[in-house]
């Protein structure tokens, strides 16, 4: 069986989608905080569920 060589790249590949990714993530988090969806720790502020999504609810999905 031939040996498999595991080398490293001499020149890392350029990933255009990674450029600005941190800025986009921070902007999204800032928007969620402004809208009151998450708190400073990143936890959802509203945790209640609609009645039909609660455990034991009588629901019919029409299937």
JSON list of N, CA and C in Angstrom, two decimals, residues 1-62:
[
{"chain": "A", "resi": 1, "resn": "UNK", "atom": "N", "xyz": [0.85, -1.17, 0.00]},
{"chain": "A", "resi": 1, "resn": "UNK", "atom": "CA", "xyz": [0.00, 0.00, 0.00]},
{"chain": "A", "resi": 1, "resn": "UNK", "atom": "C", "xyz": [0.90, 1.24, 0.00]},
{"chain": "A", "resi": 2, "resn": "UNK", "atom": "N", "xyz": [0.60, 2.22, -0.86]},
{"chain": "A", "resi": 2, "resn": "UNK", "atom": "CA", "xyz": [1.46, 3.42, -0.92]},
{"chain": "A", "resi": 2, "resn": "UNK", "atom": "C", "xyz": [1.29, 4.29, 0.31]},
{"chain": "A", "resi": 3, "resn": "UNK", "atom": "N", "xyz": [2.36, 4.96, 0.67]},
{"chain": "A", "resi": 3, "resn": "UNK", "atom": "CA", "xyz": [2.33, 5.86, 1.82]},
{"chain": "A", "resi": 3, "resn": "UNK", "atom": "C", "xyz": [1.57, 7.14, 1.45]},
{"chain": "A", "resi": 4, "resn": "UNK", "atom": "N", "xyz": [0.86, 7.69, 2.40]},
{"chain": "A", "resi": 4, "resn": "UNK", "atom": "CA", "xyz": [0.12, 8.93, 2.20]},
{"chain": "A", "resi": 4, "resn": "UNK", "atom": "C", "xyz": [0.91, 10.05, 2.86]},
{"chain": "A", "resi": 5, "resn": "UNK", "atom": "N", "xyz": [1.19, 11.07, 2.06]},
{"chain": "A", "resi": 5, "resn": "UNK", "atom": "CA", "xyz": [1.93, 12.20, 2.59]},
{"chain": "A", "resi": 5, "resn": "UNK", "atom": "C", "xyz": [0.96, 13.28, 3.06]},
{"chain": "A", "resi": 6, "resn": "UNK", "atom": "N", "xyz": [1.15, 13.76, 4.27]},
{"chain": "A", "resi": 6, "resn": "UNK", "atom": "CA", "xyz": [0.33, 14.84, 4.82]},
{"chain": "A", "resi": 6, "resn": "UNK", "atom": "C", "xyz": [1.22, 16.07, 4.92]},
{"chain": "A", "resi": 7, "resn": "UNK", "atom": "N", "xyz": [1.13, 16.89, 3.93]},
{"chain": "A", "resi": 7, "resn": "UNK", "atom": "CA", "xyz": [1.95, 18.10, 3.93]},
{"chain": "A", "resi": 7, "resn": "UNK", "atom": "C", "xyz": [1.13, 19.32, 4.30]},
{"chain": "A", "resi": 8, "resn": "UNK", "atom": "N", "xyz": [1.80, 20.40, 4.48]},
{"chain": "A", "resi": 8, "resn": "UNK", "atom": "CA", "xyz": [1.12, 21.66, 4.74]},
{"chain": "A", "resi": 8, "resn": "UNK", "atom": "C", "xyz": [1.29, 22.55, 3.53]},
{"chain": "A", "resi": 9, "resn": "UNK", "atom": "N", "xyz": [0.35, 23.46, 3.37]},
{"chain": "A", "resi": 9, "resn": "UNK", "atom": "CA", "xyz": [0.44, 24.38, 2.25]},
{"chain": "A", "resi": 9, "resn": "UNK", "atom": "C", "xyz": [1.55, 25.39, 2.49]},
{"chain": "A", "resi": 10, "resn": "UNK", "atom": "N", "xyz": [2.35, 25.61, 1.45]},
{"chain": "A", "resi": 10, "resn": "UNK", "atom": "CA", "xyz": [3.40, 26.61, 1.58]},
{"chain": "A", "resi": 10, "resn": "UNK", "atom": "C", "xyz": [2.80, 28.00, 1.52]},
{"chain": "A", "resi": 11, "resn": "UNK", "atom": "N", "xyz": [1.74, 28.14, 0.74]},
{"chain": "A", "resi": 11, "resn": "UNK", "atom": "CA", "xyz": [1.05, 29.41, 0.61]},
{"chain": "A", "resi": 11, "resn": "UNK", "atom": "C", "xyz": [-0.43, 29.15, 0.87]},
{"chain": "A", "resi": 12, "resn": "UNK", "atom": "N", "xyz": [-0.96, 29.59, 2.01]},
{"chain": "A", "resi": 12, "resn": "UNK", "atom": "CA", "xyz": [-2.36, 29.34, 2.32]},
{"chain": "A", "resi": 12, "resn": "UNK", "atom": "C", "xyz": [-3.29, 29.90, 1.24]},
{"chain": "A", "resi": 13, "resn": "UNK", "atom": "N", "xyz": [-4.39, 29.20, 1.04]},
{"chain": "A", "resi": 13, "resn": "UNK", "atom": "CA", "xyz": [-5.36, 29.64, 0.05]},
{"chain": "A", "resi": 13, "resn": "UNK", "atom": "C", "xyz": [-6.04, 30.91, 0.53]},
{"chain": "A", "resi": 14, "resn": "UNK", "atom": "N", "xyz": [-6.42, 31.75, -0.42]},
{"chain": "A", "resi": 14, "resn": "UNK", "atom": "CA", "xyz": [-7.13, 33.00, -0.11]},
{"chain": "A", "resi": 14, "resn": "UNK", "atom": "C", "xyz": [-8.62, 32.69, -0.07]},
{"chain": "A", "resi": 15, "resn": "UNK", "atom": "N", "xyz": [-9.27, 33.01, 1.02]},
{"chain": "A", "resi": 15, "resn": "UNK", "atom": "CA", "xyz": [-10.71, 32.80, 1.18]},
{"chain": "A", "resi": 15, "resn": "UNK", "atom": "C", "xyz": [-11.40, 34.15, 1.20]},
{"chain": "A", "resi": 16, "resn": "UNK", "atom": "N", "xyz": [-12.01, 34.54, 0.09]},
{"chain": "A", "resi": 16, "resn": "UNK", "atom": "CA", "xyz": [-12.65, 35.87, 0.03]},
{"chain": "A", "resi": 16, "resn": "UNK", "atom": "C", "xyz": [-13.85, 36.01, 0.96]},
{"chain": "A", "resi": 17, "resn": "UNK", "atom": "N", "xyz": [-14.53, 34.92, 1.30]},
{"chain": "A", "resi": 17, "resn": "UNK", "atom": "CA", "xyz": [-15.69, 35.00, 2.18]},
{"chain": "A", "resi": 17, "resn": "UNK", "atom": "C", "xyz": [-15.29, 35.27, 3.63]},
{"chain": "A", "resi": 18, "resn": "UNK", "atom": "N", "xyz": [-14.06, 34.95, 3.99]},
{"chain": "A", "resi": 18, "resn": "UNK", "atom": "CA", "xyz": [-13.62, 35.19, 5.35]},
{"chain": "A", "resi": 18, "resn": "UNK", "atom": "C", "xyz": [-13.29, 36.66, 5.60]},
{"chain": "A", "resi": 19, "resn": "UNK", "atom": "N", "xyz": [-12.99, 37.39, 4.51]},
{"chain": "A", "resi": 19, "resn": "UNK", "atom": "CA", "xyz": [-12.71, 38.81, 4.68]},
{"chain": "A", "resi": 19, "resn": "UNK", "atom": "C", "xyz": [-13.98, 39.51, 5.12]},
{"chain": "A", "resi": 20, "resn": "UNK", "atom": "N", "xyz": [-13.92, 40.18, 6.22]},
{"chain": "A", "resi": 20, "resn": "UNK", "atom": "CA", "xyz": [-15.07, 40.91, 6.72]},
{"chain": "A", "resi": 20, "resn": "UNK", "atom": "C", "xyz": [-16.07, 40.06, 7.48]},
{"chain": "A", "resi": 21, "resn": "UNK", "atom": "N", "xyz": [-15.79, 38.77, 7.68]},
{"chain": "A", "resi": 21, "resn": "UNK", "atom": "CA", "xyz": [-16.74, 37.89, 8.37]},
{"chain": "A", "resi": 21, "resn": "UNK", "atom": "C", "xyz": [-16.96, 38.35, 9.82]},
{"chain": "A", "resi": 22, "resn": "UNK", "atom": "N", "xyz": [-15.91, 38.71, 10.50]},
{"chain": "A", "resi": 22, "resn": "UNK", "atom": "CA", "xyz": [-16.04, 39.15, 11.89]},
{"chain": "A", "resi": 22, "resn": "UNK", "atom": "C", "xyz": [-16.91, 40.40, 11.98]},
{"chain": "A", "resi": 23, "resn": "UNK", "atom": "N", "xyz": [-16.71, 41.33, 11.04]},
{"chain": "A", "resi": 23, "resn": "UNK", "atom": "CA", "xyz": [-17.52, 42.55, 11.05]},
{"chain": "A", "resi": 23, "resn": "UNK", "atom": "C", "xyz": [-19.00, 42.24, 10.82]},
{"chain": "A", "resi": 24, "resn": "UNK", "atom": "N", "xyz": [-19.28, 41.29, 9.92]},
{"chain": "A", "resi": 24, "resn": "UNK", "atom": "CA", "xyz": [-20.68, 40.93, 9.65]},
{"chain": "A", "resi": 24, "resn": "UNK", "atom": "C", "xyz": [-21.30, 40.24, 10.86]},
{"chain": "A", "resi": 25, "resn": "UNK", "atom": "N", "xyz": [-20.54, 39.41, 11.55]},
{"chain": "A", "resi": 25, "resn": "UNK", "atom": "CA", "xyz": [-21.04, 38.74, 12.74]},
{"chain": "A", "resi": 25, "resn": "UNK", "atom": "C", "xyz": [-21.33, 39.75, 13.84]},
{"chain": "A", "resi": 26, "resn": "UNK", "atom": "N", "xyz": [-20.41, 40.68, 14.06]},
{"chain": "A", "resi": 26, "resn": "UNK", "atom": "CA", "xyz": [-20.61, 41.69, 15.10]},
{"chain": "A", "resi": 26, "resn": "UNK", "atom": "C", "xyz": [-21.81, 42.58, 14.77]},
{"chain": "A", "resi": 27, "resn": "UNK", "atom": "N", "xyz": [-22.02, 42.89, 13.51]},
{"chain": "A", "resi": 27, "resn": "UNK", "atom": "CA", "xyz": [-23.17, 43.70, 13.11]},
{"chain": "A", "resi": 27, "resn": "UNK", "atom": "C", "xyz": [-24.47, 42.95, 13.37]},
{"chain": "A", "resi": 28, "resn": "UNK", "atom": "N", "xyz": [-24.49, 41.66, 13.08]},
{"chain": "A", "resi": 28, "resn": "UNK", "atom": "CA", "xyz": [-25.69, 40.86, 13.32]},
{"chain": "A", "resi": 28, "resn": "UNK", "atom": "C", "xyz": [-26.00, 40.77, 14.81]},
{"chain": "A", "resi": 29, "resn": "UNK", "atom": "N", "xyz": [-24.99, 40.58, 15.62]},
{"chain": "A", "resi": 29, "resn": "UNK", "atom": "CA", "xyz": [-25.19, 40.51, 17.07]},
{"chain": "A", "resi": 29, "resn": "UNK", "atom": "C", "xyz": [-25.69, 41.86, 17.59]},
{"chain": "A", "resi": 30, "resn": "UNK", "atom": "N", "xyz": [-25.12, 42.94, 17.10]},
{"chain": "A", "resi": 30, "resn": "UNK", "atom": "CA", "xyz": [-25.55, 44.28, 17.51]},
{"chain": "A", "resi": 30, "resn": "UNK", "atom": "C", "xyz": [-27.03, 44.50, 17.17]},
{"chain": "A", "resi": 31, "resn": "UNK", "atom": "N", "xyz": [-27.46, 44.06, 15.98]},
{"chain": "A", "resi": 31, "resn": "UNK", "atom": "CA", "xyz": [-28.86, 44.20, 15.58]},
{"chain": "A", "resi": 31, "resn": "UNK", "atom": "C", "xyz": [-29.77, 43.37, 16.48]},
{"chain": "A", "resi": 32, "resn": "UNK", "atom": "N", "xyz": [-29.38, 42.16, 16.82]},
{"chain": "A", "resi": 32, "resn": "UNK", "atom": "CA", "xyz": [-30.19, 41.31, 17.70]},
{"chain": "A", "resi": 32, "resn": "UNK", "atom": "C", "xyz": [-30.33, 41.94, 19.08]},
{"chain": "A", "resi": 33, "resn": "UNK", "atom": "N", "xyz": [-29.26, 42.56, 19.58]},
{"chain": "A", "resi": 33, "resn": "UNK", "atom": "CA", "xyz": [-29.32, 43.24, 20.87]},
{"chain": "A", "resi": 33, "resn": "UNK", "atom": "C", "xyz": [-30.24, 44.45, 20.80]},
{"chain": "A", "resi": 34, "resn": "UNK", "atom": "N", "xyz": [-30.13, 45.22, 19.73]},
{"chain": "A", "resi": 34, "resn": "UNK", "atom": "CA", "xyz": [-30.96, 46.41, 19.57]},
{"chain": "A", "resi": 34, "resn": "UNK", "atom": "C", "xyz": [-32.44, 46.06, 19.48]},
{"chain": "A", "resi": 35, "resn": "UNK", "atom": "N", "xyz": [-32.74, 44.94, 18.89]},
{"chain": "A", "resi": 35, "resn": "UNK", "atom": "CA", "xyz": [-34.14, 44.51, 18.73]},
{"chain": "A", "resi": 35, "resn": "UNK", "atom": "C", "xyz": [-34.67, 43.81, 19.98]},
{"chain": "A", "resi": 36, "resn": "UNK", "atom": "N", "xyz": [-33.81, 43.59, 20.97]},
{"chain": "A", "resi": 36, "resn": "UNK", "atom": "CA", "xyz": [-34.23, 42.96, 22.21]},
{"chain": "A", "resi": 36, "resn": "UNK", "atom": "C", "xyz": [-34.40, 41.46, 22.11]},
{"chain": "A", "resi": 37, "resn": "UNK", "atom": "N", "xyz": [-33.75, 40.85, 21.13]},
{"chain": "A", "resi": 37, "resn": "UNK", "atom": "CA", "xyz": [-33.87, 39.41, 20.95]},
{"chain": "A", "resi": 37, "resn": "UNK", "atom": "C", "xyz": [-32.87, 38.65, 21.82]},
{"chain": "A", "resi": 38, "resn": "UNK", "atom": "N", "xyz": [-31.68, 39.21, 21.98]},
{"chain": "A", "resi": 38, "resn": "UNK", "atom": "CA", "xyz": [-30.67, 38.60, 22.85]},
{"chain": "A", "resi": 38, "resn": "UNK", "atom": "C", "xyz": [-30.18, 39.62, 23.86]},
{"chain": "A", "resi": 39, "resn": "UNK", "atom": "N", "xyz": [-29.62, 39.12, 24.96]},
{"chain": "A", "resi": 39, "resn": "UNK", "atom": "CA", "xyz": [-29.06, 40.02, 25.97]},
{"chain": "A", "resi": 39, "resn": "UNK", "atom": "C", "xyz": [-27.56, 40.15, 25.76]},
{"chain": "A", "resi": 40, "resn": "UNK", "atom": "N", "xyz": [-26.89, 40.77, 26.72]},
{"chain": "A", "resi": 40, "resn": "UNK", "atom": "CA", "xyz": [-25.44, 41.01, 26.59]},
{"chain": "A", "resi": 40, "resn": "UNK", "atom": "C", "xyz": [-24.62, 39.72, 26.55]},
{"chain": "A", "resi": 41, "resn": "UNK", "atom": "N", "xyz": [-25.15, 38.64, 27.12]},
{"chain": "A", "resi": 41, "resn": "UNK", "atom": "CA", "xyz": [-24.44, 37.36, 27.12]},
{"chain": "A", "resi": 41, "resn": "UNK", "atom": "C", "xyz": [-24.74, 36.54, 25.87]},
{"chain": "A", "resi": 42, "resn": "UNK", "atom": "N", "xyz": [-25.66, 37.00, 25.03]},
{"chain": "A", "resi": 42, "resn": "UNK", "atom": "CA", "xyz": [-26.02, 36.26, 23.83]},
{"chain": "A", "resi": 42, "resn": "UNK", "atom": "C", "xyz": [-27.18, 35.30, 24.03]},
{"chain": "A", "resi": 43, "resn": "UNK", "atom": "N", "xyz": [-27.81, 35.34, 25.21]},
{"chain": "A", "resi": 43, "resn": "UNK", "atom": "CA", "xyz": [-28.95, 34.46, 25.48]},
{"chain": "A", "resi": 43, "resn": "UNK", "atom": "C", "xyz": [-30.23, 35.11, 24.97]},
{"chain": "A", "resi": 44, "resn": "UNK", "atom": "N", "xyz": [-31.16, 34.25, 24.51]},
{"chain": "A", "resi": 44, "resn": "UNK", "atom": "CA", "xyz": [-32.45, 34.77, 24.06]},
{"chain": "A", "resi": 44, "resn": "UNK", "atom": "C", "xyz": [-33.18, 35.41, 25.23]},
{"chain": "A", "resi": 45, "resn": "UNK", "atom": "N", "xyz": [-33.80, 36.55, 24.98]},
{"chain": "A", "resi": 45, "resn": "UNK", "atom": "CA", "xyz": [-34.52, 37.24, 26.03]},
{"chain": "A", "resi": 45, "resn": "UNK", "atom": "C", "xyz": [-35.89, 36.59, 26.22]},
{"chain": "A", "resi": 46, "resn": "UNK", "atom": "N", "xyz": [-36.55, 36.30, 25.15]},
{"chain": "A", "resi": 46, "resn": "UNK", "atom": "CA", "xyz": [-37.88, 35.72, 25.23]},
{"chain": "A", "resi": 46, "resn": "UNK", "atom": "C", "xyz": [-37.77, 34.21, 25.09]},
{"chain": "A", "resi": 47, "resn": "UNK", "atom": "N", "xyz": [-38.26, 33.49, 26.09]},
{"chain": "A", "resi": 47, "resn": "UNK", "atom": "CA", "xyz": [-38.13, 32.04, 26.05]},
{"chain": "A", "resi": 47, "resn": "UNK", "atom": "C", "xyz": [-39.48, 31.34, 26.02]},
{"chain": "A", "resi": 48, "resn": "UNK", "atom": "N", "xyz": [-40.59, 32.11, 26.05]},
{"chain": "A", "resi": 48, "resn": "UNK", "atom": "CA", "xyz": [-41.90, 31.46, 26.05]},
{"chain": "A", "resi": 48, "resn": "UNK", "atom": "C", "xyz": [-42.23, 30.94, 24.65]},
{"chain": "A", "resi": 49, "resn": "UNK", "atom": "N", "xyz": [-43.09, 29.95, 24.60]},
{"chain": "A", "resi": 49, "resn": "UNK", "atom": "CA", "xyz": [-43.48, 29.33, 23.34]},
{"chain": "A", "resi": 49, "resn": "UNK", "atom": "C", "xyz": [-44.96, 29.58, 23.08]},
{"chain": "A", "resi": 50, "resn": "UNK", "atom": "N", "xyz": [-45.37, 29.60, 21.81]},
{"chain": "A", "resi": 50, "resn": "UNK", "atom": "CA", "xyz": [-46.80, 29.67, 21.51]},
{"chain": "A", "resi": 50, "resn": "UNK", "atom": "C", "xyz": [-47.50, 28.43, 22.06]},
{"chain": "A", "resi": 51, "resn": "UNK", "atom": "N", "xyz": [-48.79, 28.54, 22.33]},
{"chain": "A", "resi": 51, "resn": "UNK", "atom": "CA", "xyz": [-49.54, 27.45, 22.95]},
{"chain": "A", "resi": 51, "resn": "UNK", "atom": "C", "xyz": [-49.43, 26.15, 22.17]},
{"chain": "A", "resi": 52, "resn": "UNK", "atom": "N", "xyz": [-49.46, 26.21, 20.83]},
{"chain": "A", "resi": 52, "resn": "UNK", "atom": "CA", "xyz": [-49.44, 24.98, 20.04]},
{"chain": "A", "resi": 52, "resn": "UNK", "atom": "C", "xyz": [-48.06, 24.32, 19.99]},
{"chain": "A", "resi": 53, "resn": "UNK", "atom": "N", "xyz": [-47.03, 25.00, 20.49]},
{"chain": "A", "resi": 53, "resn": "UNK", "atom": "CA", "xyz": [-45.68, 24.42, 20.48]},
{"chain": "A", "resi": 53, "resn": "UNK", "atom": "C", "xyz": [-45.27, 23.88, 21.85]},
{"chain": "A", "resi": 54, "resn": "UNK", "atom": "N", "xyz": [-46.10, 24.08, 22.86]},
{"chain": "A", "resi": 54, "resn": "UNK", "atom": "CA", "xyz": [-45.77, 23.61, 24.20]},
{"chain": "A", "resi": 54, "resn": "UNK", "atom": "C", "xyz": [-45.95, 22.10, 24.29]},
{"chain": "A", "resi": 55, "resn": "UNK", "atom": "N", "xyz": [-45.16, 21.42, 25.12]},
{"chain": "A", "resi": 55, "resn": "UNK", "atom": "CA", "xyz": [-45.30, 19.97, 25.29]},
{"chain": "A", "resi": 55, "resn": "UNK", "atom": "C", "xyz": [-46.72, 19.61, 25.74]},
{"chain": "A", "resi": 56, "resn": "UNK", "atom": "N", "xyz": [-47.27, 18.59, 25.14]},
{"chain": "A", "resi": 56, "resn": "UNK", "atom": "CA", "xyz": [-48.60, 18.10, 25.50]},
{"chain": "A", "resi": 56, "resn": "UNK", "atom": "C", "xyz": [-49.75, 18.87, 24.86]},
{"chain": "A", "resi": 57, "resn": "UNK", "atom": "N", "xyz": [-49.45, 19.83, 24.03]},
{"chain": "A", "resi": 57, "resn": "UNK", "atom": "CA", "xyz": [-50.51, 20.62, 23.38]},
{"chain": "A", "resi": 57, "resn": "UNK", "atom": "C", "xyz": [-51.24, 19.75, 22.36]},
{"chain": "A", "resi": 58, "resn": "UNK", "atom": "N", "xyz": [-52.55, 19.95, 22.27]},
{"chain": "A", "resi": 58, "resn": "UNK", "atom": "CA", "xyz": [-53.36, 19.22, 21.29]},
{"chain": "A", "resi": 58, "resn": "UNK", "atom": "C", "xyz": [-53.25, 19.97, 19.97]},
{"chain": "A", "resi": 59, "resn": "UNK", "atom": "N", "xyz": [-52.50, 19.40, 19.04]},
{"chain": "A", "resi": 59, "resn": "UNK", "atom": "CA", "xyz": [-52.27, 20.10, 17.77]},
{"chain": "A", "resi": 59, "resn": "UNK", "atom": "C", "xyz": [-52.37, 19.12, 16.62]},
{"chain": "A", "resi": 60, "resn": "UNK", "atom": "N", "xyz": [-52.70, 19.65, 15.46]},
{"chain": "A", "resi": 60, "resn": "UNK", "atom": "CA", "xyz": [-52.82, 18.84, 14.26]},
{"chain": "A", "resi": 60, "resn": "UNK", "atom": "C", "xyz": [-52.09, 19.57, 13.14]},
{"chain": "A", "resi": 61, "resn": "UNK", "atom": "N", "xyz": [-51.13, 18.90, 12.55]},
{"chain": "A", "resi": 61, "resn": "UNK", "atom": "CA", "xyz": [-50.37, 19.52, 11.48]},
{"chain": "A", "resi": 61, "resn": "UNK", "atom": "C", "xyz": [-50.97, 19.29, 10.12]},
{"chain": "A", "resi": 62, "resn": "UNK", "atom": "N", "xyz": [-52.15, 18.70, 10.08]},
{"chain": "A", "resi": 62, "resn": "UNK", "atom": "CA", "xyz": [-52.85, 18.52, 8.81]},
{"chain": "A", "resi": 62, "resn": "UNK", "atom": "C", "xyz": [-52.29, 17.41, 7.95]}
]
